[in-house]
Amino acid sequence: MKIKAEAKKILLEFKKTKKMYILIFMAAALITYILYVLTPVGRINYLLMSKQELEEKINSDFFSAELYIAGMNETMQKMDNIKNVFTAKSLDDIQEAEKVQLLQLWGNFIDYQIALSKLVDDYKYFYQINYFLNKNLHAKAFIIGYSSFLSSYSSGIKFIDYSMGNNVIEKILDDSYPEYGIDKGMYEKLKWNVIHVNDVLRLTAGYRNYLFLKPVYIKNGLNDSALAADLEANYNFSVSKLNDKSLEWFPENTVAIFKKKTFTAWFPVQKNLTYRIGKIRFTSRVKNFITDKQLSGMKKTLQPGDLLVERRNWFTSNVGIPGFWPHAAIYLGNFDEFKKYFDTPEITSYIYESGYSDIEDMLARLNKEFYEKYSKNKFEVIEAKAAGVVLEPLNGSANADYAAALRPKIDKLKKFKALTSAVKHYGKAYDYSFDFITDSTLVCSELVYKSFNPYLDIKLSPYLGKMIFTATDLVKKFDAEYGTPKQELDFVYFLDGQEAEKKAIVGNLDGFKKTWARSKWDFNQQ
């Protein structure tokens, strides 16, 4: 009896223990599920951000959203101006200049679609920002994502409305044009995602949430922002166009489209690319592929006056800039290297004849702010970026995924004149309009153009109504002239990013020459 009672007691304890473990397991499973929903793997986790970090990110992305939506609006307005091209019945009906403009706009359209889709992807998780604790940040995060979605979606609808059904136009747009950042099959992907959307629930549900948050926007002034105005216009356009075109575009009727409960396409562009983009942190990747050690090796080969081209994969700063290479910079060397390199009788005579006592006096009088910063710090590169025309160390400027150096085949005096011309531009603001006519603001390649154009044959090319020169154009010029009597640039160094391996390797001349023809978004390396 005693043994039986003891066995009963053990069994009871086991049942209690088992029940406890089951409850612990269930609690752990519930916590895991909640964490998975609230903090999806591979996405931005707003729950782990401080209020200051949230404010910095949201304010920065709000500015980006305004910039991208304005860029998309401008692209679509220019598309309106060439509507006659979309009525062409054969290739003979399209002039070469019209085709070039169409492809430039198509490349720009893809650029802004990718940038907007990244913002949408980031802000799908706006609900992680507590509405009751951070009402303004919650509302601002939502409007960034939803306005970006509507801009992307409505422009996709508009583009398809222009082009669908015209076999000539569809064939042109679906081809590959690396110089414009266009991969083969992009149009078919766009069309598939726009006209085979399984659900537009997010369109209408998002608008209801926008109306719910509208009192917050009115209170903090966001209701009068460009984002709010564009949101309203793009929502009304999208709903109107879907009602008009749903029977033509979709295999289901309008009512069915609005009643479905899943939405498989946040963005109206490229199904395959959405997955790839979703895995990439456009601006928050901690390390780029090129290492400090690799830059030290590159630095040993550089001379003052060398021209740098750089690229960071998947950075939103690539948006709106045609070609594989989005950034150009000018290598100066540090202050002591600069003085030593240009310490020649010819340059000394030029300095005296220009009314200066020496190199330091000349730099100080040309641009005092530049001289103060350059002479007291270890800066080696002058470049134009968002902060304006600035000085950077090489490992700051070329902290990238790809970097290369080209050397102008001109004498030291001409190099000196080019670099002192660049010095005069130091401190100017960045040129967001890409306008090469004015000198008050400059874009990166504009600094190169205006500094070296007197000594190199650099030609501006038409791009969406403007005459511009890009970093990609510089590489294209090198490739076209290489090995001919017209060659004006020598190859110096190339660090070639390898997206699949997440590293950079030292590339060679043959590998570099054709980089201008690589896809802008480098999908082939995924």
XYZ file of C-alpha atoms in Angstrom:
526
model
C 0.000 0.000 0.000
C 2.852 2.269 0.891
C 4.514 1.633 -2.487
C 1.224 2.296 -4.307
C 0.733 5.601 -2.440
C 4.303 6.582 -3.232
C 3.758 5.764 -6.924
C 0.569 7.821 -6.944
C 2.444 10.756 -5.454
C 5.207 10.533 -8.090
C 2.626 10.320 -10.882
C 0.826 13.396 -9.535
C 4.093 15.349 -9.342
C 4.937 14.286 -12.916
C 1.543 15.490 -14.165
C 2.055 18.839 -12.428
C 5.557 19.140 -13.893
C 4.330 18.151 -17.361
C 1.527 20.712 -17.162
C 4.040 23.372 -16.101
C 6.325 22.532 -19.056
C 3.366 22.603 -21.450
C 2.375 26.042 -20.138
C 5.985 27.258 -20.430
C 6.196 25.909 -23.960
C 2.891 27.549 -24.922
C 3.992 30.863 -23.396
C 7.306 30.677 -25.249
C 5.511 29.896 -28.494
C 3.153 32.845 -27.969
C 6.040 35.194 -27.203
C 7.908 33.937 -30.279
C 4.841 34.528 -32.448
C 4.314 38.042 -31.065
C 7.967 38.913 -31.596
C 7.833 37.509 -35.130
C 4.785 39.637 -35.952
C 6.069 42.769 -34.261
C 9.702 42.418 -35.279
C 9.825 40.544 -38.594
C 13.203 39.070 -39.500
C 15.203 41.149 -41.963
C 13.064 44.269 -41.501
C 13.546 47.500 -39.630
C 12.702 47.083 -35.939
C 11.234 50.319 -34.624
C 10.726 48.757 -31.192
C 14.472 48.748 -30.572
C 14.940 52.409 -31.537
C 15.120 55.261 -29.060
C 12.845 58.240 -29.577
C 15.797 60.246 -30.890
C 16.695 57.503 -33.385
C 13.065 57.311 -34.496
C 12.880 61.061 -34.994
C 16.116 61.147 -36.984
C 15.089 58.279 -39.266
C 11.511 59.459 -39.789
C 12.513 63.075 -40.464
C 15.177 61.931 -42.932
C 12.786 59.552 -44.697
C 10.051 62.193 -44.781
C 12.440 64.401 -46.749
C 13.348 61.464 -49.003
C 9.672 60.690 -49.640
C 9.033 64.299 -50.652
C 12.060 64.190 -52.958
C 11.107 60.878 -54.605
C 7.431 61.725 -55.040
C 8.351 65.099 -56.553
C 10.772 63.267 -58.863
C 8.099 60.786 -59.876
C 5.617 63.609 -60.478
C 8.117 65.397 -62.700
C 8.835 62.164 -64.591
C 5.127 61.556 -65.214
C 4.597 65.168 -66.300
C 7.359 64.770 -68.856
C 5.748 61.502 -69.909
C 2.569 63.483 -70.597
C 4.555 65.718 -72.936
C 5.488 62.787 -75.191
C 2.100 61.031 -75.200
C 2.147 61.006 -78.992
C 5.030 58.493 -78.886
C 2.710 55.949 -77.270
C 0.448 56.033 -80.333
C 3.216 54.893 -82.714
C 2.171 52.009 -84.937
C 5.691 51.117 -86.075
C 9.310 51.942 -85.251
C 9.348 54.253 -88.267
C 6.852 56.472 -86.447
C 9.342 57.147 -83.633
C 12.286 59.465 -84.182
C 15.593 58.573 -82.530
C 15.429 61.634 -80.253
C 11.931 60.594 -79.129
C 13.116 57.062 -78.384
C 16.038 58.370 -76.336
C 13.707 60.616 -74.331
C 11.281 57.733 -73.790
C 14.075 55.486 -72.494
C 15.463 58.207 -70.234
C 12.020 58.680 -68.716
C 11.517 54.916 -68.426
C 14.861 54.597 -66.611
C 13.920 57.473 -64.295
C 10.531 55.890 -63.675
C 12.183 52.602 -62.619
C 14.576 54.535 -60.369
C 11.794 56.229 -58.453
C 9.708 53.055 -58.301
C 12.573 51.240 -56.577
C 13.226 54.122 -54.163
C 9.552 54.507 -53.274
C 9.107 50.769 -52.863
C 11.931 50.725 -50.310
C 10.196 53.387 -48.221
C 6.953 51.435 -48.477
C 8.729 48.281 -47.373
C 10.314 50.049 -44.384
C 7.095 51.634 -43.192
C 4.840 48.613 -43.444
C 5.742 48.243 -39.791
C 4.741 51.760 -38.737
C 2.367 50.185 -36.174
C 5.404 49.237 -34.064
C 5.553 52.933 -33.117
C 3.055 53.256 -30.278
C 0.210 55.581 -31.266
C -0.543 56.613 -27.668
C 3.067 57.250 -26.632
C 4.368 58.738 -29.921
C 1.279 59.908 -31.762
C 3.070 62.345 -34.075
C 5.851 59.901 -35.005
C 3.303 57.109 -35.571
C 1.284 59.343 -37.900
C 4.356 60.649 -39.714
C 5.684 57.116 -40.239
C 2.361 56.047 -41.718
C 2.138 58.952 -44.163
C 5.690 58.257 -45.401
C 4.803 54.666 -46.285
C 1.289 55.243 -47.579
C 2.083 58.318 -49.681
C 5.065 56.456 -51.181
C 2.824 53.491 -51.961
C 0.206 55.682 -53.638
C 2.812 57.527 -55.703
C 4.315 54.226 -56.830
C 0.935 52.625 -57.493
C -0.750 55.533 -59.282
C 2.264 56.188 -61.524
C 2.376 52.479 -62.372
C -1.274 52.574 -63.372
C -0.728 55.716 -65.446
C 2.280 54.274 -67.250
C 0.432 51.076 -68.075
C -2.565 53.077 -69.274
C -0.276 54.899 -71.718
C 1.573 51.897 -73.038
C -0.426 48.688 -72.720
C -1.657 47.235 -75.963
C 0.903 49.009 -78.153
C 3.199 46.182 -79.239
C 5.828 48.587 -80.605
C 6.150 50.497 -77.330
C 5.976 47.361 -75.197
C 8.767 45.775 -77.227
C 10.992 48.861 -76.857
C 10.394 49.152 -73.110
C 10.934 45.462 -72.430
C 14.417 45.430 -73.985
C 17.734 45.928 -72.175
C 19.393 49.364 -72.048
C 22.239 49.274 -69.472
C 23.213 52.894 -70.130
C 19.789 53.928 -68.793
C 19.770 51.406 -65.944
C 17.148 49.235 -67.641
C 17.235 45.429 -67.503
C 15.504 43.220 -70.046
C 11.954 42.287 -69.085
C 11.334 45.232 -66.750
C 8.204 46.374 -68.558
C 6.629 42.922 -68.498
C 7.233 42.768 -64.750
C 5.658 46.195 -64.295
C 2.635 45.261 -66.390
C 2.173 41.935 -64.634
C 2.209 43.513 -61.185
C -0.114 46.383 -62.072
C -2.756 44.528 -64.048
C -2.663 41.250 -62.132
C -2.902 42.718 -58.645
C -4.933 40.254 -56.553
C -6.091 42.818 -54.065
C -6.297 46.564 -53.563
C -7.306 46.313 -49.935
C -4.260 48.312 -48.885
C -5.350 51.140 -51.164
C -8.694 51.565 -49.405
C -7.747 50.382 -45.902
C -4.748 52.678 -45.949
C -6.924 55.633 -46.880
C -9.273 54.891 -43.981
C -6.292 54.897 -41.632
C -5.140 58.178 -43.171
C -8.555 59.700 -42.421
C -8.341 58.382 -38.857
C -4.941 60.074 -38.420
C -5.964 63.281 -40.199
C -6.659 65.201 -36.950
C -3.029 64.536 -35.978
C -1.838 65.850 -39.352
C -3.991 68.960 -39.017
C -2.663 69.604 -35.517
C 1.028 69.223 -36.427
C 0.775 70.949 -39.806
C 1.403 67.869 -41.949
C -2.029 68.167 -43.530
C -0.667 71.097 -45.548
C 2.465 69.206 -46.612
C 3.238 68.159 -50.171
C 2.960 64.512 -49.077
C -0.653 64.956 -47.956
C -1.609 66.781 -51.166
C 0.040 64.132 -53.339
C -1.549 61.367 -51.258
C -5.066 62.720 -51.867
C -4.472 63.241 -55.587
C -2.877 59.819 -56.117
C -5.574 58.010 -54.133
C -8.398 59.645 -56.117
C -6.635 58.947 -59.410
C -5.978 55.292 -58.525
C -9.554 54.579 -57.435
C -10.976 56.347 -60.481
C -8.669 54.558 -62.910
C -9.275 51.147 -61.323
C -13.007 51.651 -61.618
C -12.628 52.639 -65.280
C -10.133 49.970 -66.283
C -10.801 47.024 -63.986
C -12.847 45.023 -66.488
C -10.190 45.609 -69.142
C -7.162 44.928 -66.937
C -8.287 42.370 -64.396
C -9.740 38.896 -64.906
C -12.145 39.581 -62.026
C -14.786 42.285 -61.661
C -14.278 45.461 -59.652
C -16.302 44.345 -56.648
C -14.291 41.143 -56.322
C -11.044 43.091 -56.510
C -12.027 45.332 -53.616
C -13.354 42.444 -51.503
C -10.275 40.212 -51.452
C -8.373 39.962 -48.188
C -4.784 39.492 -49.230
C -2.506 41.878 -51.008
C 0.466 40.198 -52.636
C 2.028 43.239 -54.279
C 2.901 46.300 -52.235
C 4.549 47.786 -55.273
C 3.507 47.967 -58.912
C 6.990 47.136 -60.132
C 9.022 43.967 -60.687
C 7.964 40.988 -58.645
C 11.441 39.473 -58.509
C 13.172 42.711 -57.587
C 10.819 43.371 -54.696
C 12.194 40.294 -52.942
C 15.751 41.340 -53.583
C 15.147 44.908 -52.468
C 13.407 43.660 -49.345
C 16.643 41.987 -48.225
C 18.781 45.085 -48.686
C 19.045 47.938 -46.206
C 19.377 50.914 -48.540
C 21.054 53.289 -46.108
C 21.557 51.317 -42.908
C 24.058 48.677 -44.099
C 26.820 49.114 -41.557
C 29.739 48.115 -43.792
C 30.331 48.546 -47.481
C 32.332 45.985 -49.447
C 35.582 47.960 -49.737
C 37.783 47.685 -46.648
C 40.187 50.244 -45.165
C 43.034 47.894 -46.030
C 41.979 47.865 -49.690
C 41.762 51.656 -49.699
C 45.276 51.840 -48.246
C 46.462 49.769 -51.203
C 44.580 52.002 -53.623
C 45.942 55.165 -51.999
C 49.536 54.147 -52.759
C 48.760 54.388 -56.486
C 46.988 57.778 -56.422
C 48.261 61.236 -57.340
C 46.714 64.702 -56.859
C 44.348 65.367 -59.757
C 43.154 61.772 -60.138
C 39.430 61.403 -60.747
C 37.481 58.946 -58.616
C 34.230 57.183 -59.461
C 32.314 55.420 -56.710
C 29.218 53.329 -56.165
C 27.287 52.021 -53.182
C 24.808 49.307 -54.078
C 21.182 49.868 -53.159
C 21.665 53.338 -51.769
C 18.725 55.633 -52.368
C 21.212 58.381 -53.244
C 21.615 56.548 -56.570
C 18.050 57.521 -57.482
C 17.587 59.933 -60.372
C 21.236 59.703 -61.480
C 21.594 57.771 -64.743
C 24.141 54.985 -65.106
C 26.021 52.448 -63.008
C 28.458 54.944 -61.440
C 26.460 57.521 -59.453
C 29.319 59.467 -57.846
C 32.507 61.232 -58.919
C 35.157 62.956 -56.792
C 38.568 64.594 -57.141
C 41.644 63.304 -55.324
C 43.892 66.021 -53.865
C 46.149 64.050 -51.563
C 46.651 65.480 -48.084
C 47.942 69.022 -47.643
C 51.632 68.079 -47.485
C 51.343 65.716 -50.472
C 49.554 68.423 -52.450
C 52.302 71.002 -51.802
C 55.092 68.527 -52.556
C 53.495 67.243 -55.792
C 52.999 70.741 -57.192
C 56.351 72.132 -56.065
C 57.774 72.684 -59.566
C 59.446 75.723 -61.155
C 56.653 76.085 -63.693
C 53.907 76.113 -61.052
C 55.926 78.401 -58.767
C 56.239 80.901 -61.640
C 52.505 80.622 -62.346
C 51.723 81.339 -58.674
C 53.990 84.423 -58.606
C 52.568 85.713 -61.889
C 49.056 85.308 -60.483
C 49.918 87.580 -57.575
C 50.474 85.043 -54.768
C 53.601 84.353 -52.714
C 53.293 80.554 -52.586
C 50.817 77.640 -52.747
C 49.538 78.235 -49.218
C 48.931 81.928 -49.878
C 47.094 81.102 -53.086
C 44.812 78.492 -51.474
C 44.105 80.761 -48.496
C 43.118 83.702 -50.699
C 41.135 81.616 -53.178
C 39.006 80.089 -50.413
C 39.892 80.825 -46.790
C 37.419 78.286 -45.386
C 38.887 75.565 -47.620
C 42.452 76.441 -46.615
C 41.673 76.434 -42.894
C 40.127 72.990 -43.067
C 42.512 71.408 -45.591
C 45.756 72.614 -43.994
C 44.839 71.450 -40.482
C 43.302 68.062 -41.223
C 44.085 64.868 -43.114
C 41.594 65.381 -45.924
C 42.422 64.020 -49.373
C 39.286 64.317 -51.527
C 37.079 67.192 -52.624
C 33.577 66.236 -53.735
C 29.983 67.434 -53.978
C 27.395 65.481 -52.017
C 24.253 66.192 -49.996
C 26.153 68.389 -47.533
C 27.526 70.438 -50.451
C 31.071 70.708 -51.806
C 33.149 69.247 -48.987
C 36.507 67.731 -48.069
C 36.753 64.079 -47.058
C 39.501 61.567 -46.244
C 39.835 58.861 -48.896
C 38.400 56.229 -46.552
C 35.351 58.459 -46.090
C 34.714 59.344 -49.708
C 35.519 55.881 -51.087
C 33.803 53.974 -48.274
C 31.817 52.234 -50.978
C 31.122 48.944 -52.741
C 32.970 49.916 -55.936
C 35.645 52.544 -56.529
C 38.016 53.353 -59.361
C 40.567 56.012 -60.252
C 41.386 57.569 -63.610
C 44.273 59.927 -64.289
C 43.948 62.857 -66.710
C 46.814 62.812 -69.237
C 47.666 66.473 -68.718
C 50.732 68.213 -67.283
C 51.041 69.253 -63.647
C 50.330 72.928 -64.320
C 46.973 72.094 -65.919
C 46.172 69.744 -63.038
C 47.042 72.510 -60.581
C 44.779 74.959 -62.388
C 41.953 72.393 -62.420
C 42.304 71.700 -58.699
C 42.473 75.363 -57.708
C 39.316 75.838 -59.773
C 37.691 73.118 -57.660
C 38.896 74.883 -54.500
C 36.882 77.973 -55.460
C 33.696 75.882 -55.362
C 34.340 74.541 -51.856
C 31.445 75.269 -49.484
C 28.747 75.617 -52.150
C 25.454 73.783 -51.749
C 24.527 70.554 -53.531
C 22.655 70.926 -56.817
C 19.507 68.809 -56.435
C 18.210 70.066 -59.783
C 21.269 68.792 -61.712
C 21.549 72.158 -63.464
C 24.995 72.552 -65.061
C 24.279 76.106 -66.219
C 24.460 77.732 -62.791
C 27.545 77.822 -60.543
C 25.889 78.569 -57.200
C 25.171 74.881 -56.510
C 26.964 71.796 -57.828
C 26.408 68.079 -58.217
C 29.376 65.678 -57.939
C 30.127 65.269 -61.646
C 29.497 68.980 -62.201
C 32.443 69.755 -59.916
C 34.627 67.498 -62.083
C 33.259 69.024 -65.290
C 33.717 72.650 -64.244
C 37.200 72.022 -62.854
C 38.658 69.934 -65.698
C 36.637 70.912 -68.765
C 39.188 73.498 -69.969
C 41.820 70.724 -70.141
C 39.790 67.647 -71.095
C 37.273 67.180 -73.887
C 34.231 66.594 -71.678
C 30.933 66.880 -73.480
C 27.534 67.405 -71.889
C 24.706 65.158 -73.065
C 20.952 65.805 -73.129
C 19.046 64.122 -70.328
C 15.371 64.865 -69.715
C 15.619 68.377 -71.054
C 18.956 69.224 -69.400
C 22.566 69.043 -70.531
C 24.546 66.994 -67.999
C 27.679 64.931 -67.477
C 27.761 61.939 -65.119
C 30.354 59.710 -63.472
C 29.203 56.955 -65.828
C 29.862 59.290 -68.770
C 33.434 59.691 -67.538
C 33.977 55.918 -67.589
C 32.248 55.653 -70.957
C 34.598 58.345 -72.328
C 37.603 56.383 -71.045
C 36.363 53.175 -72.684
C 35.600 54.864 -76.020
C 38.987 56.592 -76.220
C 41.189 53.847 -74.800
C 43.996 52.832 -77.146
C 43.315 55.687 -79.563
C 45.210 58.963 -80.157
C 42.299 60.751 -78.462
C 42.780 58.957 -75.111
C 42.748 61.579 -72.338
C 42.548 59.355 -69.262
C 44.738 56.558 -67.925
C 43.556 53.659 -65.809
C 44.913 53.726 -62.241
C 42.993 51.378 -59.953
C 39.722 49.483 -59.616
C 38.030 47.887 -56.613
C 35.174 45.765 -57.935
C 32.263 44.937 -55.629
C 30.982 41.364 -55.509
C 27.385 41.525 -54.295
C 26.956 37.776 -53.874
C 30.083 37.448 -51.701
C 29.561 40.809 -49.972
C 33.137 41.891 -50.628
C 35.279 43.836 -53.100
C 38.239 42.554 -55.085
C 41.013 44.334 -56.978
C 39.779 44.510 -60.549
C 41.708 44.986 -63.767
C 41.598 47.291 -66.761
C 39.459 44.986 -68.925
C 36.960 44.484 -66.124
C 36.684 48.212 -65.491
C 36.306 49.509 -69.048
C 32.789 48.138 -69.535
C 31.414 48.928 -66.087
C 29.555 51.875 -67.601
C 27.316 49.303 -69.346
C 26.439 47.402 -66.152
C 22.868 47.454 -64.914
C 22.303 50.414 -62.645
C 20.814 48.301 -59.884
C 23.299 45.471 -60.432
C 20.691 42.705 -60.277
C 22.956 40.202 -61.995
C 25.146 40.012 -58.917
C 22.305 39.030 -56.591
